[in-house]
Amino acid sequence: MQRNKITRRTVLQALTAAAGVTSLSENGTAANEKGNAQLKTAAREPNASEMTTDTVLWYRRPASGWLEALPIGNGRLGAMIFGGIAQEKLQLNEGTLWAGGPHDYTSPEGLQALPEIRRLVFAGEWGKAQNLVNAHFLGRPGSQTPYQTVGNLTLTNMGGENASDYRRDLDLDSATARVSYTRDGVRYTREAFVSAVDQVMVLRLTADQPGKIGFRLAFDSPQRTTVATEGTNTLVMKGIGGEAHGSPDAVKFQAVARVLPEGGSVQADQSAITVNGANTATVLVSIGTSYRDYQDTGGDEAAEAQRYLKAAEHKSYARLREAHVADYRKLFRRVSIRLGPEGRPREKDTVHSTDERVANYKDGDDPGLAALHFQYGRYLLISCSRPGGQPATLQGLWNDSVDPPWGSKYTININTEMNYWPAAPTNLMECYTPLFHMISDLAVAGRRTAKGLYGANGWVCHHNTDAWRGTAPVDGSFWGMWPSGGAWLCKSLWDHYVFTLDRTALKQSYPLLKGAVEFFLDALVEEPSHHWLVTCPSISPENGHHPDASICAGPTMDMQILRDLFDAATQASEVLGVDAEWRARVHTMRARLAPMQIGRQGQLQEWLEDWDAGAPEQNHRHVSHLYGLFPSSQITKIGTPDLFAAARKSLETRGDPATGWSLAWKINLWARLQDGDRAHKLLADLLTPEHTAPNLFDLHPPFQIDGNFGAVSGVTEMMLQSHAGEIHLLPALPTAWPDGAVTGLRARGAFTVDVAWQAGKLTHASIVSHSDAPCTVRLGDKVLKFSTVAGKRYVLDAGMRHPPS
Ligand code: FUC
């Protein structure tokens, strides 16, 4: 226990030191250990009444397209609900339905070509180097396989289209989607959710008069499928995912829908179920696939689908719903947010539907929409990334195609990492689990690639991966020749630790961190001019430094990622008390990595050479070298003022206009630059129809979910930061949000933080400690330091000096 305390302190001190903060107490009204006695402690958790009403998306019309439909999911099963009147459509997904099958993409010719590729890069013969990568180093095949849709469940013959008082909504507080309307004097209601407890999708149809429910239920799919009925009330669709890029089809699936009507009649023909004159009907949907893991597709899809269905069909609708809502709320209700004055008129969200709010959003005009978007992002993460499922893809869990944009895969040169930026700060640690499982897989699959391409130990993963845990470079040298994807993913393992100080979890992560470092210990090379250690070949993701040339050695981002990786692994080894000698070696190598450099225009250089001003795309969507500012904390206002100014210069040069996920990254960057108004300006840009669909999906046209998650993280960073060895309250509060409150955010050092403000000034904050770690809190120039006891709440007043009376 004692040892534990010491190591936690060590990590916090290291975090502080990394930010260059030496003596916080000199900066402001510091409290000393004695001052702690004055801090009021209490044990109170946020309760449901603190939840705001900014948690409902609603619409006046059925969805006319997929980007108007509403997503539900349990991390494995997902659906997009269209909410029609005469007919309903649920577009279905299961997280393991991918095209192709188990495959190692590593080229057998790569290792032989590597010395010449490196020679060409250092000789500045980039075109030739890229050609050689394309010919010998790239994956076999050179593209990975897509994530795919299961198909659709449709309800037709539901009566006429003529209805009044139509409303379609998604309640983020209960994770249920609803449709209601009145037709011929009858009020009809449909409700749907996907339960993580029971692993089924549930659709309930009711009316306020008996005998009014009738429909025809059928499956359709762009996959190769067969549909049959079983008994009078069950519909079964069997199919197999597609082949892709020569990788044969392997994932079999089975979707089963069972109708449980009350009253009326139910009958089956060859491929559909018909319900007539029922009082209510519940439709249970269960889907299984044969995917067991990235190496094995021999599972029994039928048994899996049937097992969940059998267990669920004996439970009442009310019981299924109650279990679902209770389970979901455990995560969702950890955080509440209000942007706007307390008890304000709710005109915006009661009078205007969600799509109208997006269409009319103006800077500062509707802070409630920003709050809704924030909670929607948390809802999406809970709904697409739960233990037992696959990580969030480029579209989370929701994809209606067999050939979606970028395969709806895992692009790990920004997109997958961005998906998980809100996990720790918005108190959704469990949502990391599928990502951590994927990293464990990559740490095995990536060993073959490390050996096969680089003759190196450890593991490597390039810029993309898929259900088969492809780790070799793909998609062409210009975009794919980047060896640092796995290393970046590892940051999430360390983030989990610094946010929780959970030593048990760190013990599990440590071999993954160590394996990632081992690769670079072998694969780094010395560059000729300064003798720094660098990656080669590499790229600064997807950005060319000269026309048609992205290949280079030691781009700034790689060096930043490696410093974080090496620090995570060495600090983990310290916390766990292992590998002292190895740690010393890693420290030595770290010291030789190329440093961040400030270029001719005062910018943070993107590459080893000062090529920035001449690079062909000055407004490129990737801002890779600014990784050091966010998500990393290598660049801070107090710790590294020169680099801080240089990062700002680089961000200014890139400009504001960008695609969805890039805007989202920039919100985080401006928040780290402590410019709340600029961060808010970018958020306002994002919350317009150009970047946000009617269903609030982020557009990288058509849809990419990273922008949703990145924006949640950005809004969090505007209200609370904790990367510089201190909890910074309201570091980038925009003038557009003079009043507000947020509860339940997590801060590094294992704290939960609530903050409230009025007229742009803190009114109070409270901090619950989850370990016995010391706490440093900053508000503007004021800094307060105190020791904490696990389980205690520390309440701070507007001046941070003593608790409000
Ligand atoms: C990155 C981006 C693209 C796209 C793709 C999925 O590589 O550069 O814009 O988002 O991932």
XYZ file of N, CA and C in Angstrom, residues 286-434:
447
model
N -31.847 -10.842 -32.943
C -30.569 -11.351 -32.442
C -29.687 -11.676 -33.642
N -28.410 -11.360 -33.542
C -27.491 -11.636 -34.660
C -26.235 -12.307 -34.117
N -25.827 -13.366 -34.791
C -24.561 -14.017 -34.443
C -23.685 -14.092 -35.675
N -22.370 -14.158 -35.464
C -21.454 -14.379 -36.597
C -20.467 -15.480 -36.221
N -19.751 -15.943 -37.220
C -18.787 -17.025 -36.967
C -17.409 -16.472 -36.583
N -17.290 -15.152 -36.463
C -15.995 -14.536 -36.101
C -15.710 -14.797 -34.624
N -14.609 -15.483 -34.344
C -14.220 -15.670 -32.938
C -13.142 -14.662 -32.561
N -12.145 -14.576 -33.416
C -11.114 -13.554 -33.235
C -10.417 -13.355 -34.578
N -9.368 -12.570 -34.593
C -8.788 -12.191 -35.888
C -8.142 -13.351 -36.636
N -7.976 -14.485 -35.924
C -7.368 -15.638 -36.584
C -8.351 -16.771 -36.805
N -9.587 -16.613 -36.343
C -10.495 -17.753 -36.295
C -11.922 -17.314 -36.636
N -12.447 -17.858 -37.734
C -13.835 -17.540 -38.100
C -14.700 -18.803 -38.041
N -14.310 -19.719 -37.166
C -15.006 -21.012 -37.098
C -16.122 -21.066 -36.068
N -16.593 -19.925 -35.604
C -17.663 -19.923 -34.600
C -19.001 -20.363 -35.186
N -19.966 -20.634 -34.315
C -21.289 -21.092 -34.749
C -22.259 -19.911 -34.677
N -22.462 -19.265 -35.811
C -23.274 -18.056 -35.853
C -24.723 -18.316 -35.461
N -25.232 -19.494 -35.847
C -26.634 -19.808 -35.549
C -26.811 -20.008 -34.043
N -25.884 -20.745 -33.446
C -25.985 -21.011 -32.007
C -25.915 -19.711 -31.222
N -25.031 -18.806 -31.657
C -24.887 -17.534 -30.942
C -26.191 -16.716 -31.028
N -26.735 -16.624 -32.230
C -27.970 -15.841 -32.405
C -29.114 -16.448 -31.588
N -29.213 -17.765 -31.644
C -30.325 -18.442 -30.949
C -30.184 -18.340 -29.435
N -28.959 -18.451 -28.957
C -28.716 -18.432 -27.511
C -29.240 -17.129 -26.890
N -28.889 -15.995 -27.488
C -29.334 -14.715 -26.932
C -30.853 -14.574 -27.040
N -31.380 -15.044 -28.167
C -32.819 -14.911 -28.383
C -33.596 -15.733 -27.361
N -33.153 -16.968 -27.160
C -33.843 -17.863 -26.214
C -33.848 -17.273 -24.819
N -32.726 -16.715 -24.439
C -32.635 -16.158 -23.085
C -33.529 -14.932 -22.945
N -33.661 -14.164 -24.015
C -34.397 -12.896 -23.910
C -35.906 -13.066 -24.052
N -36.349 -14.087 -24.795
C -37.779 -14.119 -25.137
C -38.673 -14.419 -23.942
N -38.085 -14.919 -22.882
C -38.904 -15.207 -21.700
C -38.999 -14.014 -20.764
N -38.324 -12.963 -21.102
C -38.386 -11.770 -20.249
C -39.426 -10.808 -20.810
N -40.129 -10.128 -19.936
C -41.122 -9.165 -20.408
C -40.409 -7.968 -21.026
N -41.159 -7.240 -21.831
C -40.583 -6.031 -22.425
C -40.104 -5.079 -21.321
N -40.918 -4.927 -20.311
C -40.579 -3.996 -19.220
C -39.270 -4.411 -18.545
N -39.096 -5.726 -18.374
C -37.881 -6.195 -17.704
C -36.642 -5.996 -18.579
N -36.806 -6.279 -19.868
C -35.677 -6.058 -20.797
C -35.277 -4.582 -20.803
N -36.296 -3.744 -20.831
C -36.048 -2.300 -20.914
C -35.387 -1.784 -19.640
N -35.912 -2.238 -18.534
C -35.388 -1.773 -17.243
C -33.907 -2.145 -17.094
N -33.593 -3.389 -17.466
C -32.195 -3.847 -17.340
C -31.290 -3.033 -18.278
N -31.779 -2.777 -19.468
C -31.004 -1.999 -20.446
C -30.745 -0.584 -19.923
N -31.807 0.065 -19.463
C -31.671 1.465 -19.047
C -30.745 1.566 -17.832
N -30.909 0.639 -16.890
C -30.072 0.688 -15.679
C -28.600 0.501 -16.043
N -28.345 -0.451 -16.917
C -26.965 -0.739 -17.327
C -26.351 0.466 -18.056
N -27.103 1.027 -18.965
C -26.607 2.152 -19.767
C -26.371 3.382 -18.896
N -27.310 3.636 -17.996
C -27.207 4.856 -17.180
C -26.011 4.838 -16.244
N -25.589 3.636 -15.885
C -24.400 3.557 -15.016
C -23.229 4.305 -15.657
N -23.161 4.258 -16.964
C -22.084 4.963 -17.662
C -22.497 6.394 -18.013
N -23.669 6.497 -18.633
C -24.039 7.803 -19.192
C -24.170 8.877 -18.123
N -24.775 8.511 -16.992
C -25.087 9.531 -15.980
C -23.898 9.961 -15.137
N -22.730 9.432 -15.455
C -21.563 9.904 -14.709
C -21.252 11.365 -14.999
N -21.681 11.826 -16.158
C -21.367 13.207 -16.543
C -22.652 13.952 -16.901
N -22.816 15.140 -16.366
C -23.900 16.018 -16.811
C -23.277 17.320 -17.292
N -23.982 17.996 -18.171
C -23.457 19.276 -18.674
C -24.614 20.248 -18.881
N -24.384 21.459 -18.493
C -25.333 22.550 -18.788
C -24.515 23.688 -19.361
N -24.855 24.121 -20.557
C -24.217 25.304 -21.131
C -25.313 26.343 -21.297
N -25.321 27.315 -20.414
C -26.401 28.303 -20.393
C -26.825 28.475 -18.952
N -27.629 29.525 -18.685
C -28.013 29.774 -17.298
C -28.939 28.693 -16.754
N -28.919 28.525 -15.450
C -29.797 27.568 -14.808
C -31.244 27.975 -15.032
N -32.099 27.002 -15.274
C -33.522 27.277 -15.382
C -33.884 28.220 -16.524
N -33.024 28.290 -17.536
C -33.322 29.188 -18.649
C -34.519 28.655 -19.435
N -35.194 29.515 -20.199
C -36.267 28.983 -21.041
C -35.668 27.992 -22.035
N -36.334 26.909 -22.254
C -35.770 25.859 -23.084
C -36.265 25.968 -24.520
N -36.473 27.200 -24.941
C -37.094 27.413 -26.237
C -36.376 26.662 -27.359
N -35.061 26.781 -27.351
C -34.297 26.202 -28.455
C -34.562 24.719 -28.623
N -34.591 23.997 -27.474
C -34.721 22.558 -27.652
C -36.158 22.070 -27.546
N -37.082 22.907 -27.187
C -38.468 22.445 -27.187
C -39.208 22.905 -28.444
N -38.849 24.061 -28.943
C -39.562 24.587 -30.110
C -38.921 24.118 -31.409
N -37.586 24.054 -31.396
C -36.886 23.704 -32.637
C -36.395 22.261 -32.600
N -36.680 21.541 -33.665
C -36.196 20.161 -33.742
C -34.678 20.185 -33.944
N -34.056 19.046 -33.748
C -32.589 18.989 -33.764
C -32.017 19.406 -35.117
N -32.656 18.954 -36.212
C -32.141 19.337 -37.533
C -32.303 20.835 -37.768
N -33.381 21.413 -37.234
C -33.555 22.869 -37.367
C -32.473 23.607 -36.565
N -32.128 23.054 -35.418
C -31.087 23.704 -34.602
C -29.744 23.684 -35.339
N -29.445 22.566 -35.993
C -28.183 22.503 -36.753
C -28.235 23.501 -37.912
N -29.380 23.535 -38.581
C -29.509 24.439 -39.732
C -29.372 25.903 -39.313
N -29.804 26.209 -38.088
C -29.818 27.619 -37.661
C -28.692 27.991 -36.716
N -27.806 27.052 -36.431
C -26.800 27.314 -35.405
C -25.903 28.478 -35.803
N -25.819 29.436 -34.866
C -24.902 30.551 -35.096
C -24.008 30.648 -33.882
N -22.886 31.253 -34.095
C -21.912 31.401 -33.031
C -22.563 31.849 -31.720
N -22.521 31.017 -30.702
C -22.975 31.420 -29.387
C -24.469 31.452 -29.195
N -25.196 31.211 -30.250
C -26.630 31.404 -30.247
C -27.376 30.310 -29.482
N -26.854 29.104 -29.552
C -27.577 27.953 -29.006
C -26.605 27.031 -28.274
N -26.118 27.478 -27.099
C -25.153 26.639 -26.389
C -25.712 25.263 -26.047
N -27.047 25.184 -25.922
C -27.659 23.880 -25.623
C -27.364 22.852 -26.702
N -27.215 23.297 -27.952
C -26.900 22.343 -29.020
C -25.493 21.779 -28.825
N -24.581 22.627 -28.356
C -23.228 22.135 -28.075
C -23.270 21.107 -26.943
N -24.123 21.349 -25.948
C -24.257 20.395 -24.844
C -24.879 19.085 -25.337
N -25.882 19.212 -26.195
C -26.527 18.014 -26.755
C -25.523 17.208 -27.577
N -24.749 17.899 -28.379
C -23.741 17.253 -29.231
C -22.690 16.542 -28.366
N -22.342 17.167 -27.255
C -21.382 16.585 -26.315
C -21.929 15.267 -25.738
N -23.172 15.322 -25.253
C -23.742 14.109 -24.663
C -24.034 13.052 -25.729
N -24.359 13.501 -26.928
C -24.577 12.558 -28.037
C -23.283 11.786 -28.317
N -22.160 12.482 -28.279
C -20.870 11.820 -28.486
C -20.625 10.758 -27.416
N -20.937 11.097 -26.171
C -20.771 10.093 -25.106
C -21.729 8.924 -25.347
N -22.957 9.224 -25.740
C -23.946 8.185 -26.070
C -23.396 7.266 -27.174
N -22.830 7.874 -28.205
C -22.317 7.073 -29.327
C -21.180 6.166 -28.880
N -20.303 6.693 -28.029
C -19.171 5.865 -27.586
C -19.674 4.687 -26.753
N -20.613 4.948 -25.846
C -21.171 3.845 -25.041
C -21.868 2.841 -25.964
N -22.496 3.336 -27.024
C -23.300 2.471 -27.890
C -22.464 1.699 -28.904
N -21.219 2.122 -29.133
C -20.438 1.405 -30.158
C -19.157 0.798 -29.618
N -18.860 0.971 -28.336
C -17.597 0.415 -27.829
C -17.777 -0.060 -26.393
N -18.195 -1.299 -26.270
C -18.404 -1.882 -24.948
C -17.563 -3.145 -24.825
N -17.210 -3.529 -23.596
C -16.435 -4.762 -23.409
C -17.095 -5.942 -24.137
N -16.284 -6.729 -24.809
C -16.807 -7.874 -25.556
C -16.996 -7.579 -27.028
N -17.045 -6.293 -27.395
C -17.245 -5.943 -28.798
C -15.941 -5.539 -29.472
N -16.068 -5.097 -30.702
C -14.932 -4.579 -31.465
C -14.786 -3.078 -31.190
N -13.605 -2.508 -31.406
C -13.470 -1.057 -31.213
C -14.313 -0.278 -32.226
N -14.532 0.992 -31.919
C -15.269 1.874 -32.823
C -14.509 2.011 -34.134
N -15.175 1.713 -35.249
C -14.553 1.871 -36.568
C -14.668 3.348 -36.986
N -14.302 3.622 -38.235
C -14.453 4.991 -38.742
C -15.908 5.447 -38.674
N -16.842 4.509 -38.626
C -18.258 4.859 -38.497
C -18.836 4.315 -37.200
N -17.975 4.080 -36.252
C -18.443 3.516 -34.990
C -18.886 2.086 -35.238
N -20.198 1.902 -35.172
C -20.791 0.584 -35.393
C -21.740 0.621 -36.585
N -21.996 1.824 -37.135
C -23.130 2.027 -38.036
C -22.664 2.228 -39.479
N -23.025 1.273 -40.309
C -22.591 1.303 -41.700
C -23.603 0.541 -42.546
N -24.144 1.202 -43.574
C -25.191 0.540 -44.365
C -24.670 -0.033 -45.674
N -23.362 -0.151 -45.789
C -22.799 -0.528 -47.080
C -21.931 -1.787 -46.955
N -21.691 -2.437 -48.098
C -20.695 -3.508 -48.107
C -19.341 -2.963 -48.560
N -19.338 -1.708 -49.006
C -18.101 -1.087 -49.474
C -18.049 0.363 -48.987
N -17.983 0.562 -47.676
C -18.092 1.920 -47.132
C -16.836 2.750 -47.369
N -16.916 4.078 -47.177
C -15.735 4.927 -47.340
C -14.579 4.458 -46.449
N -13.398 4.379 -47.024
C -12.201 3.897 -46.334
C -12.444 2.549 -45.630
N -13.409 1.798 -46.159
C -13.669 0.470 -45.612
C -14.274 0.494 -44.213
N -14.589 1.686 -43.705
C -15.030 1.803 -42.300
C -14.114 0.960 -41.407
N -12.817 1.130 -41.639
C -11.842 0.304 -40.911
C -11.326 1.071 -39.687
N -10.085 0.761 -39.342
C -9.419 1.473 -38.255
C -8.228 2.215 -38.846
N -8.389 3.484 -39.106
C -7.263 4.287 -39.582
C -6.594 4.858 -38.343
N -5.352 4.426 -38.132
C -4.738 4.727 -36.828
C -3.647 5.800 -36.931
N -3.732 6.613 -38.000
C -2.830 7.777 -38.030
C -3.525 9.017 -37.483
N -4.732 8.890 -36.975
C -5.474 9.903 -36.215
C -6.843 9.370 -35.815
N -7.566 8.735 -36.749
C -9.005 8.571 -36.609
C -9.421 7.663 -35.446
N -8.786 6.504 -35.340
C -9.171 5.605 -34.240
C -8.776 6.204 -32.901
N -7.612 6.821 -32.854
C -7.191 7.452 -31.592
C -8.197 8.527 -31.190
N -8.605 9.350 -32.180
C -9.572 10.408 -31.877
C -10.876 9.832 -31.322
N -11.273 8.662 -31.862
C -12.491 8.022 -31.354
C -12.447 7.852 -29.843
N -11.260 7.644 -29.323
C -11.152 7.335 -27.890
C -10.685 8.518 -27.047
N -10.514 9.682 -27.639
C -10.118 10.842 -26.822
C -11.100 11.137 -25.687
N -12.409 10.978 -25.897
C -13.295 11.313 -24.754
C -13.394 10.217 -23.699
N -12.860 9.036 -23.967
C -13.141 7.900 -23.062
C -12.761 8.221 -21.617
N -11.534 8.622 -21.390
C -11.112 8.876 -19.999
C -11.688 10.192 -19.468
N -11.505 11.327 -20.169
C -11.978 12.592 -19.591
C -13.483 12.644 -19.341
N -14.282 11.922 -20.144
C -15.728 11.984 -19.890
C -16.209 10.722 -19.167
N -15.279 10.105 -18.452
C -15.648 9.089 -17.467
C -16.266 7.829 -18.076
N -15.691 7.363 -19.172
C -16.180 6.150 -19.836
C -15.039 5.152 -20.022
N -14.327 4.886 -18.946
C -13.142 4.028 -19.020
C -13.448 2.670 -19.664
N -14.617 2.118 -19.352
C -14.962 0.779 -19.861
C -14.964 0.743 -21.384
N -15.262 1.892 -21.986
C -15.360 1.915 -23.445
C -14.012 1.673 -24.123
N -12.926 1.854 -23.371
C -11.593 1.562 -23.906
C -11.395 0.062 -24.193
N -12.139 -0.793 -23.480
C -11.820 -2.224 -23.460
C -11.620 -2.843 -24.851
N -12.550 -2.629 -25.792
C -12.327 -3.243 -27.108
C -11.043 -2.750 -27.781
